Amino acid sequence: MKSLALAAEILGGAAVVVTLIFLVLETQENTRAIQAQSYLALTSQLNRLRESLLDPEVASVFTKGMLNRDSLASPADQLIFGQLFEAAFAIYESAYYARQKGIR
């Protein structure tokens, strides 16, 4: 009877160890998937920003603002430049943070 209880206890302990190993592996896989998703989101945001610069008017405003922000005469141009610049900065800031965390 004692040997049967001991065998059951050993089997139960082994099941716990196998379950923990499975959970560790699943957590690692999930972490890699989240990292890949984060990288794709950053890439997508950067591509949308680049696409917005294909508009000649937007590209002109951005170029003027980068060369001399005071050259932007209208409030609308100042707003466009400010939003584009802040968006680019936020994307690169997120990319830097992701890189620091090992997301590639």
Coordinates of C-alpha atoms in Angstrom, one line a residue:
M1 CA 0.0 0.0 0.0
K2 CA 2.8 2.4 0.9
S3 CA 4.6 1.6 -2.3
L4 CA 1.5 2.4 -4.3
A5 CA 1.1 5.7 -2.5
L6 CA 4.8 6.5 -3.1
A7 CA 4.4 5.6 -6.8
A8 CA 1.4 7.9 -7.1
E9 CA 3.2 10.7 -5.3
I10 CA 6.2 10.3 -7.7
L11 CA 3.9 10.2 -10.7
G12 CA 2.1 13.3 -9.5
G13 CA 5.4 15.2 -8.9
A14 CA 6.5 14.2 -12.4
A15 CA 3.3 15.5 -13.9
V16 CA 3.8 18.8 -12.1
V17 CA 7.4 19.1 -13.5
V18 CA 6.2 18.2 -17.1
T19 CA 3.4 20.8 -16.8
L20 CA 5.8 23.5 -15.6
I21 CA 8.2 22.7 -18.5
F22 CA 5.3 22.9 -20.9
L23 CA 4.2 26.3 -19.4
V24 CA 7.7 27.7 -19.7
L25 CA 8.0 26.6 -23.4
E26 CA 4.5 28.1 -24.1
T27 CA 5.4 31.4 -22.4
Q28 CA 8.6 31.7 -24.4
E29 CA 6.8 31.0 -27.7
N30 CA 4.1 33.5 -26.8
T31 CA 6.8 36.1 -25.9
R32 CA 8.4 35.6 -29.4
A33 CA 5.0 36.0 -31.1
I34 CA 4.3 39.2 -29.2
Q35 CA 7.8 40.6 -30.0
A36 CA 7.2 39.8 -33.7
Q37 CA 3.8 41.5 -33.6
S38 CA 5.4 44.6 -32.0
Y39 CA 8.0 44.8 -34.6
L40 CA 5.5 44.5 -37.4
A41 CA 3.4 47.2 -35.8
L42 CA 6.4 49.6 -35.7
T43 CA 7.2 48.8 -39.3
S44 CA 3.6 49.4 -40.3
Q45 CA 3.5 52.8 -38.5
L46 CA 6.8 53.8 -40.2
N47 CA 5.5 52.8 -43.6
R48 CA 2.3 54.8 -43.1
L49 CA 4.4 57.9 -42.2
R50 CA 6.6 57.3 -45.3
E51 CA 3.5 57.0 -47.5
S52 CA 2.2 60.3 -46.2
L53 CA 5.4 61.9 -47.4
L54 CA 4.6 60.8 -51.0
D55 CA 2.1 63.6 -51.1
P56 CA 4.1 66.5 -52.7
E57 CA 2.4 69.1 -50.5
V58 CA 3.0 67.2 -47.3
A59 CA 6.6 66.4 -48.4
S60 CA 7.1 70.1 -49.1
V61 CA 5.8 71.2 -45.7
F62 CA 8.0 68.6 -43.9
T63 CA 11.1 69.6 -45.9
K64 CA 10.6 73.3 -45.2
G65 CA 10.0 72.5 -41.5
M66 CA 13.1 70.4 -41.2
L67 CA 15.2 73.1 -42.8
N68 CA 13.7 76.0 -40.9
R69 CA 10.5 75.6 -38.8
D70 CA 10.0 79.4 -38.9
S71 CA 9.6 79.2 -42.6
L72 CA 6.2 77.6 -42.2
A73 CA 3.8 80.5 -42.7
S74 CA 0.4 79.0 -42.1
P75 CA -0.9 77.4 -38.9
A76 CA -2.0 74.5 -41.0
D77 CA 1.5 73.9 -42.3
Q78 CA 2.9 74.2 -38.7
L79 CA 0.4 71.6 -37.5
I80 CA 1.2 69.2 -40.4
F81 CA 4.9 69.5 -39.7
G82 CA 4.5 69.2 -35.9
Q83 CA 2.3 66.1 -36.3
L84 CA 4.6 64.4 -38.8
F85 CA 7.7 65.2 -36.7
E86 CA 6.1 64.0 -33.5
A87 CA 4.9 60.8 -35.2
A88 CA 8.3 60.0 -36.5
F89 CA 9.9 60.7 -33.2
A90 CA 7.4 58.5 -31.4
I91 CA 8.0 55.6 -33.9
Y92 CA 11.7 55.8 -33.5
E93 CA 11.5 56.1 -29.8
S94 CA 9.3 53.0 -29.7
A95 CA 11.8 51.2 -32.0
Y96 CA 14.7 52.2 -29.7
Y97 CA 12.8 50.9 -26.6
A98 CA 12.0 47.7 -28.4
R99 CA 15.6 47.2 -29.4
Q100 CA 16.7 47.7 -25.8
K101 CA 14.3 45.0 -24.8
G102 CA 15.7 42.6 -27.4
I103 CA 12.8 42.9 -29.9
R104 CA 14.2 42.6 -33.4

